Amino acid sequence: MKGYENQLTSASIVTRYAIMNVTEACACAAMLFGKVSRHVSDHRLILLVILFNTVAVGMRGLVSLLADRAVRSRHSGVRLGVLLFTLGFLWPVELGITLKVVLAAVGSAVYHAFSTSTVQAKSAFRASGMGFLSAGAALGTALGRYATFYGYLSIILFMILACPTDKCCDLPEAKENRLKRAPKTPFSPLFVPLLAIAAGALSYAVSSLDLPWDVNRRTMLLIALAITLGRGLGGVVTDLLGNAVTLAFSLGGGTACLLFCDDGKLLSLAGIVLIAMASAPLLSLLFRCMPCHPGFSVSLAAGAAYLGYVALKFFPPRNGIFPLICGVVLLITAGADLLFSLTGRRAPAGKEVADRV
């Protein structure tokens, strides 16, 4: 039994939550653009989508503050989110469309707050877990938009995956080993808003992409698959090469591919894959600045990204601004990673070993 405990890792919970992200996003897209869209006008559908995103993203940050403290009951929070989301998905349209959307949004917020808090807290400051989770969200949204039938299968699988217990709750919290991977630095209060701005700016830039080929239902699925691949690879590459190298390769290579793609679909998709790789290292950097708030760091980045998407609707981009934004994001993130490494105050070796024990 002791040997089994020594081999316990967070891989199982990451895999399960990544699949649950696929099912939740798929069911959400199927509900909004399948079930709800058949009963409302296009203008009201837009308002309901805005309402869903506002509640899901805004409430997620508040719930994350609670989830970060609930060390032993995070999976119970995940189950509560699954219950509320399922109730919203199955809520009859005749009893209130707005209530249906709000219930699903609250469930989505609770689920994502507790699941991301669990994955980050047990990650030992590795980025691959959040890379897989964000990849699952992109893939699920694409499947739900591609065929609403997948939503009904997804909600069943979503509930089934929430039933098993969380066996990795006995793993140490990432903050317990922060002296080595996330040392204290006086620049942390400055890094947090700068990295949040970088996440919003990158979302703004990616949302403003005007691809040179026709975008239809099939190509939207290809774009989503490219984003899924990029986010998953980003986490793995970050753990191997580090945040700064991954961000430089992602933003630099992706910008070059998208600037010189002309009418080439493959080169455009390659650029999207590379740009999507920046998601995991950006989340990893933000978590290193807030090691005691694993879920809130992800919620902060998600909220900033959503604000960047909303800003695009009010402030259309100018020509040639995409490489400029990518350059600014790279400067902020690389500078944060460098200053974090140079100014971090590490404890003496004896104290670090004692804290780990």
Short mmCIF file of C-alpha atoms in Angstrom, two decimals:
data_model
loop_
_atom_site.label_atom_id
_atom_site.label_comp_id
_atom_site.label_asym_id
_atom_site.label_seq_id
_atom_site.Cartn_x
_atom_site.Cartn_y
_atom_site.Cartn_z
CA MET A 1 0.00 0.00 0.00
CA LYS A 2 2.86 2.32 0.79
CA GLY A 3 4.46 1.64 -2.60
CA TYR A 4 1.19 2.52 -4.31
CA GLU A 5 1.02 5.84 -2.46
CA ASN A 6 4.55 6.70 -3.54
CA GLN A 7 3.52 6.27 -7.18
CA LEU A 8 0.45 8.46 -6.86
CA THR A 9 0.50 11.35 -9.36
CA SER A 10 -1.88 13.99 -10.63
CA ALA A 11 -1.99 12.50 -14.15
CA SER A 12 -5.31 10.74 -13.58
CA ILE A 13 -7.13 13.84 -12.35
CA VAL A 14 -5.66 15.94 -15.18
CA THR A 15 -6.84 13.41 -17.77
CA ARG A 16 -10.31 13.20 -16.26
CA TYR A 17 -10.76 16.96 -15.98
CA ALA A 18 -9.44 17.47 -19.51
CA ILE A 19 -12.11 15.09 -20.85
CA MET A 20 -14.70 16.78 -18.64
CA ASN A 21 -13.69 20.13 -20.17
CA VAL A 22 -14.40 18.66 -23.61
CA THR A 23 -17.83 17.45 -22.55
CA GLU A 24 -18.75 20.64 -20.65
CA ALA A 25 -17.78 22.95 -23.51
CA CYS A 26 -19.51 20.71 -26.05
CA ALA A 27 -22.73 20.60 -24.03
CA CYS A 28 -22.59 24.35 -23.47
CA ALA A 29 -22.20 25.14 -27.18
CA ALA A 30 -24.93 22.66 -28.09
CA MET A 31 -27.28 24.20 -25.52
CA LEU A 32 -26.77 27.81 -26.62
CA PHE A 33 -26.51 27.36 -30.38
CA GLY A 34 -28.78 24.33 -30.64
CA LYS A 35 -31.56 24.20 -28.06
CA VAL A 36 -31.82 27.89 -27.11
CA SER A 37 -31.30 29.28 -30.62
CA ARG A 38 -34.43 27.50 -31.88
CA HIS A 39 -36.66 29.45 -29.48
CA VAL A 40 -35.24 33.00 -29.61
CA SER A 41 -34.34 35.58 -32.21
CA ASP A 42 -30.77 36.20 -33.29
CA HIS A 43 -30.56 39.43 -31.28
CA ARG A 44 -31.77 37.77 -28.08
CA LEU A 45 -29.41 34.85 -28.65
CA ILE A 46 -26.50 37.30 -28.69
CA LEU A 47 -27.71 38.80 -25.40
CA LEU A 48 -28.05 35.35 -23.83
CA VAL A 49 -24.52 34.39 -24.92
CA ILE A 50 -23.20 37.61 -23.39
CA LEU A 51 -25.16 36.88 -20.21
CA PHE A 52 -23.76 33.35 -20.02
CA ASN A 53 -20.16 34.50 -20.49
CA THR A 54 -20.55 37.36 -18.02
CA VAL A 55 -21.90 35.10 -15.27
CA ALA A 56 -19.55 32.19 -16.01
CA VAL A 57 -16.38 34.30 -16.21
CA GLY A 58 -17.25 36.85 -13.54
CA MET A 59 -18.47 34.38 -10.93
CA ARG A 60 -15.58 32.01 -11.61
CA GLY A 61 -13.06 34.39 -10.06
CA LEU A 62 -15.09 34.73 -6.86
CA VAL A 63 -15.64 30.99 -6.51
CA SER A 64 -11.93 30.36 -7.13
CA LEU A 65 -11.06 32.23 -3.94
CA LEU A 66 -13.16 29.69 -2.03
CA ALA A 67 -11.85 26.73 -4.03
CA ASP A 68 -8.23 27.61 -3.30
CA ARG A 69 -8.88 27.20 0.43
CA ALA A 70 -10.96 24.01 0.17
CA VAL A 71 -8.02 21.61 0.00
CA ARG A 72 -9.95 18.47 0.96
CA SER A 73 -13.30 19.25 -0.67
CA ARG A 74 -12.40 20.53 -4.12
CA HIS A 75 -13.91 17.55 -5.89
CA SER A 76 -17.16 18.13 -4.02
CA GLY A 77 -17.15 21.60 -5.56
CA VAL A 78 -16.61 20.03 -8.97
CA ARG A 79 -19.63 17.79 -8.43
CA LEU A 80 -21.71 20.77 -7.37
CA GLY A 81 -20.76 22.57 -10.57
CA VAL A 82 -21.65 19.50 -12.63
CA LEU A 83 -25.03 19.29 -10.88
CA LEU A 84 -25.89 22.94 -11.51
CA PHE A 85 -24.71 22.85 -15.12
CA THR A 86 -26.68 19.68 -15.82
CA LEU A 87 -29.76 21.25 -14.25
CA GLY A 88 -29.38 24.25 -16.55
CA PHE A 89 -28.84 22.03 -19.60
CA LEU A 90 -31.95 19.95 -18.88
CA TRP A 91 -34.11 22.86 -17.69
CA PRO A 92 -37.23 23.07 -19.92
CA VAL A 93 -37.31 26.07 -22.20
CA GLU A 94 -40.96 26.62 -21.33
CA LEU A 95 -40.04 27.43 -17.70
CA GLY A 96 -37.66 30.23 -18.63
CA ILE A 97 -34.84 30.51 -21.14
CA THR A 98 -32.98 33.14 -19.15
CA LEU A 99 -33.07 31.01 -15.99
CA LYS A 100 -31.84 28.05 -18.00
CA VAL A 101 -28.82 30.01 -19.26
CA VAL A 102 -28.03 31.46 -15.82
CA LEU A 103 -28.15 28.04 -14.13
CA ALA A 104 -25.78 26.59 -16.71
CA ALA A 105 -23.46 29.59 -16.37
CA VAL A 106 -23.31 29.28 -12.58
CA GLY A 107 -22.58 25.56 -12.88
CA SER A 108 -19.85 26.23 -15.43
CA ALA A 109 -18.25 28.83 -13.15
CA VAL A 110 -18.27 26.53 -10.12
CA TYR A 111 -16.96 23.55 -12.09
CA HIS A 112 -14.08 25.46 -13.71
CA ALA A 113 -13.13 27.22 -10.47
CA PHE A 114 -12.74 23.98 -8.50
CA SER A 115 -11.25 21.89 -11.33
CA THR A 116 -8.55 24.40 -12.25
CA SER A 117 -7.77 24.97 -8.58
CA THR A 118 -7.24 21.22 -8.15
CA VAL A 119 -5.05 20.82 -11.21
CA GLN A 120 -2.88 23.83 -10.46
CA ALA A 121 -2.55 23.05 -6.75
CA LYS A 122 -1.35 19.51 -7.47
CA SER A 123 0.77 20.41 -10.51
CA ALA A 124 4.10 21.02 -8.73
CA PHE A 125 4.32 24.10 -10.99
CA ARG A 126 4.19 22.06 -14.20
CA ALA A 127 2.31 23.63 -17.12
CA SER A 128 1.15 20.50 -18.93
CA GLY A 129 -2.00 20.09 -16.81
CA MET A 130 -3.44 23.49 -17.67
CA GLY A 131 -2.39 22.99 -21.29
CA PHE A 132 -4.52 19.87 -21.52
CA LEU A 133 -7.46 21.49 -19.72
CA SER A 134 -7.50 24.53 -22.02
CA ALA A 135 -7.11 22.25 -25.04
CA GLY A 136 -10.17 20.27 -23.97
CA ALA A 137 -12.27 23.44 -23.72
CA ALA A 138 -11.36 24.43 -27.29
CA LEU A 139 -12.11 20.98 -28.69
CA GLY A 140 -15.46 20.72 -26.90
CA THR A 141 -16.64 24.10 -28.16
CA ALA A 142 -15.82 23.06 -31.73
CA LEU A 143 -17.69 19.78 -31.46
CA GLY A 144 -20.75 21.47 -29.96
CA ARG A 145 -20.85 24.05 -32.74
CA TYR A 146 -20.20 21.47 -35.43
CA ALA A 147 -23.08 19.17 -34.44
CA THR A 148 -25.45 19.83 -31.57
CA PHE A 149 -26.14 16.10 -31.24
CA TYR A 150 -22.79 15.72 -29.48
CA GLY A 151 -24.09 17.88 -26.65
CA TYR A 152 -26.56 15.25 -25.46
CA LEU A 153 -23.86 12.59 -25.37
CA SER A 154 -21.46 14.98 -23.67
CA ILE A 155 -23.77 15.84 -20.77
CA ILE A 156 -24.10 12.13 -19.95
CA LEU A 157 -20.34 11.59 -20.02
CA PHE A 158 -19.88 14.81 -18.02
CA MET A 159 -21.98 13.43 -15.17
CA ILE A 160 -20.34 9.98 -15.29
CA LEU A 161 -16.82 11.41 -15.03
CA ALA A 162 -17.78 13.47 -11.97
CA CYS A 163 -18.79 10.37 -9.97
CA PRO A 164 -15.40 8.86 -9.00
CA THR A 165 -13.57 10.31 -6.04
CA ASP A 166 -10.43 12.45 -6.26
CA LYS A 167 -7.60 10.14 -5.20
CA CYS A 168 -4.90 12.78 -5.72
CA CYS A 169 -6.15 14.92 -2.82
CA ASP A 170 -3.35 13.41 -0.72
CA LEU A 171 -0.70 14.87 -3.02
CA PRO A 172 1.15 17.90 -1.61
CA GLU A 173 0.02 21.37 -2.60
CA ALA A 174 2.25 23.16 -5.08
CA LYS A 175 2.73 26.05 -2.67
CA GLU A 176 4.43 23.66 -0.22
CA ASN A 177 7.41 23.47 -2.58
CA ARG A 178 7.36 27.08 -3.72
CA LEU A 179 10.84 27.86 -2.35
CA LYS A 180 12.38 26.08 -5.33
CA ARG A 181 9.92 26.62 -8.18
CA ALA A 182 8.24 29.90 -7.18
CA PRO A 183 10.50 31.83 -4.79
CA LYS A 184 9.27 35.03 -3.23
CA THR A 185 10.02 38.18 -5.20
CA PRO A 186 9.16 41.84 -4.50
CA PHE A 187 8.00 42.20 -8.12
CA SER A 188 5.04 39.79 -7.78
CA PRO A 189 2.47 42.61 -7.26
CA LEU A 190 3.73 44.15 -10.52
CA PHE A 191 3.82 40.89 -12.48
CA VAL A 192 0.19 39.96 -11.80
CA PRO A 193 -1.50 42.92 -13.57
CA LEU A 194 1.11 42.92 -16.35
CA LEU A 195 0.57 39.24 -17.11
CA ALA A 196 -3.22 39.73 -16.97
CA ILE A 197 -2.87 42.56 -19.50
CA ALA A 198 -0.71 40.29 -21.65
CA ALA A 199 -3.41 37.59 -21.60
CA GLY A 200 -6.06 40.11 -22.64
CA ALA A 201 -3.86 41.58 -25.38
CA LEU A 202 -3.08 38.15 -26.80
CA SER A 203 -6.80 37.27 -26.83
CA TYR A 204 -7.52 40.56 -28.60
CA ALA A 205 -4.85 39.87 -31.22
CA VAL A 206 -5.93 36.28 -31.90
CA SER A 207 -9.61 37.27 -32.13
CA SER A 208 -8.73 39.93 -34.70
CA LEU A 209 -7.15 37.47 -37.13
CA ASP A 210 -8.52 37.76 -40.65
CA LEU A 211 -7.60 34.53 -42.38
CA PRO A 212 -7.08 34.68 -46.15
CA TRP A 213 -9.29 31.69 -46.92
CA ASP A 214 -13.00 31.05 -46.64
CA VAL A 215 -14.17 30.27 -43.11
CA ASN A 216 -17.04 27.79 -43.09
CA ARG A 217 -18.19 25.08 -40.74
CA ARG A 218 -15.45 22.68 -41.73
CA THR A 219 -12.64 25.21 -41.53
CA MET A 220 -13.89 26.37 -38.12
CA LEU A 221 -13.43 22.80 -36.92
CA LEU A 222 -9.91 22.77 -38.37
CA ILE A 223 -9.10 26.02 -36.55
CA ALA A 224 -10.42 24.59 -33.28
CA LEU A 225 -8.34 21.43 -33.76
CA ALA A 226 -5.27 23.61 -34.39
CA ILE A 227 -5.94 25.55 -31.17
CA THR A 228 -6.44 22.28 -29.28
CA LEU A 229 -3.15 20.88 -30.57
CA GLY A 230 -1.30 24.10 -29.80
CA ARG A 231 -2.56 24.38 -26.23
CA GLY A 232 -1.76 20.76 -25.47
CA LEU A 233 1.74 21.01 -26.97
CA GLY A 234 2.35 24.31 -25.19
CA GLY A 235 2.10 22.72 -21.77
CA VAL A 236 4.42 19.83 -22.65
CA VAL A 237 7.02 22.06 -24.33
CA THR A 238 6.94 24.50 -21.41
CA ASP A 239 7.81 21.74 -18.96
CA LEU A 240 10.72 20.70 -21.19
CA LEU A 241 12.15 24.06 -22.31
CA GLY A 242 10.80 26.64 -19.88
CA ASN A 243 8.42 29.57 -20.13
CA ALA A 244 10.64 32.09 -21.91
CA VAL A 245 11.82 29.72 -24.66
CA THR A 246 8.31 28.42 -25.32
CA LEU A 247 6.83 31.92 -25.49
CA ALA A 248 9.56 33.14 -27.85
CA PHE A 249 9.10 30.14 -30.13
CA SER A 250 5.30 30.37 -29.96
CA LEU A 251 4.79 34.09 -30.50
CA GLY A 252 7.72 34.61 -32.85
CA GLY A 253 7.08 31.56 -35.03
CA GLY A 254 3.31 32.01 -35.04
CA THR A 255 3.55 35.66 -36.04
CA ALA A 256 5.94 34.81 -38.88
CA CYS A 257 3.63 32.07 -40.20
CA LEU A 258 0.54 34.28 -40.11
CA LEU A 259 2.30 37.24 -41.73
CA PHE A 260 3.63 35.25 -44.69
CA CYS A 261 0.86 32.69 -45.13
CA ASP A 262 -0.75 34.47 -48.13
CA ASP A 263 -3.40 31.97 -49.25
CA GLY A 264 -1.77 28.91 -47.72
CA LYS A 265 -4.14 27.12 -45.39
CA LEU A 266 -1.50 24.80 -43.91
CA LEU A 267 0.81 27.68 -43.03
CA SER A 268 -2.08 29.56 -41.43
CA LEU A 269 -3.02 26.54 -39.33
CA ALA A 270 0.62 26.13 -38.31
CA GLY A 271 0.65 29.76 -37.17
CA ILE A 272 -2.51 29.21 -35.11
CA VAL A 273 -0.95 26.12 -33.50
CA LEU A 274 2.15 28.10 -32.55
CA ILE A 275 0.21 31.07 -31.17
CA ALA A 276 -2.02 28.76 -29.13
CA MET A 277 1.09 27.30 -27.48
CA ALA A 278 1.49 30.58 -25.54
CA SER A 279 -1.53 29.82 -23.35
CA ALA A 280 0.14 27.29 -21.01
CA PRO A 281 3.37 29.23 -20.26
CA LEU A 282 1.37 32.40 -19.65
CA LEU A 283 -0.80 30.59 -17.09
CA SER A 284 2.30 29.02 -15.57
CA LEU A 285 3.95 32.41 -15.08
CA LEU A 286 0.84 33.87 -13.51
CA PHE A 287 0.56 30.91 -11.13
CA ARG A 288 4.21 31.31 -10.08
CA CYS A 289 3.38 34.86 -9.05
CA MET A 290 0.34 33.67 -7.05
CA PRO A 291 1.32 30.23 -5.68
CA CYS A 292 -1.25 30.42 -2.88
CA HIS A 293 -4.10 31.08 -5.34
CA PRO A 294 -3.98 28.32 -7.98
CA GLY A 295 -7.56 28.62 -9.16
CA PHE A 296 -7.78 32.39 -8.97
CA SER A 297 -4.68 32.79 -11.15
CA VAL A 298 -6.37 30.84 -13.94
CA SER A 299 -9.67 32.68 -13.44
CA LEU A 300 -7.85 36.01 -13.65
CA ALA A 301 -6.27 35.02 -16.96
CA ALA A 302 -9.63 33.76 -18.28
CA GLY A 303 -11.33 37.01 -17.31
CA ALA A 304 -8.60 39.09 -18.95
CA ALA A 305 -8.85 37.01 -22.11
CA TYR A 306 -12.60 37.51 -22.25
CA LEU A 307 -12.20 41.26 -21.81
CA GLY A 308 -9.70 41.23 -24.67
CA TYR A 309 -12.28 39.51 -26.87
CA VAL A 310 -14.96 42.01 -25.87
CA ALA A 311 -12.62 44.95 -26.53
CA LEU A 312 -12.31 43.81 -30.13
CA LYS A 313 -16.02 44.52 -30.68
CA PHE A 314 -15.63 48.14 -29.57
CA PHE A 315 -12.11 48.91 -30.81
CA PRO A 316 -11.43 47.27 -34.19
CA PRO A 317 -7.72 46.68 -34.78
CA ARG A 318 -5.61 48.62 -37.23
CA ASN A 319 -3.56 47.02 -39.98
CA GLY A 320 -0.24 45.61 -38.83
CA ILE A 321 -1.08 45.67 -35.11
CA PHE A 322 -0.94 41.87 -34.68
CA PRO A 323 2.88 41.53 -34.65
CA LEU A 324 3.12 44.59 -32.41
CA ILE A 325 0.79 43.07 -29.80
CA CYS A 326 2.64 39.74 -29.94
CA GLY A 327 5.92 41.57 -29.45
CA VAL A 328 4.59 43.44 -26.41
CA VAL A 329 3.23 40.20 -24.91
CA LEU A 330 6.58 38.49 -25.46
CA LEU A 331 8.41 41.42 -23.86
CA ILE A 332 6.16 41.35 -20.78
CA THR A 333 6.28 37.60 -20.28
CA ALA A 334 10.00 37.17 -20.98
CA GLY A 335 10.79 40.13 -18.73
CA ALA A 336 8.63 38.68 -15.95
CA ASP A 337 10.31 35.29 -16.26
CA LEU A 338 13.79 36.84 -16.18
CA LEU A 339 13.11 39.15 -13.24
CA PHE A 340 11.39 36.37 -11.38
CA SER A 341 14.48 34.19 -11.68
CA LEU A 342 16.93 36.96 -10.77
CA THR A 343 15.09 38.56 -7.86
CA GLY A 344 13.49 35.51 -6.24
CA ARG A 345 14.53 35.09 -2.62
CA ARG A 346 15.34 31.45 -2.03
CA ALA A 347 15.55 29.93 1.43
CA PRO A 348 18.69 28.17 2.72
CA ALA A 349 19.06 24.54 1.70
CA GLY A 350 18.38 23.24 5.19
CA LYS A 351 15.13 25.17 5.55
CA GLU A 352 13.94 24.09 2.09
CA VAL A 353 14.45 20.42 2.92
CA ALA A 354 12.71 20.84 6.26
CA ASP A 355 9.72 22.52 4.60
CA ARG A 356 9.41 19.72 2.07
CA VAL A 357 9.51 17.11 4.83
#
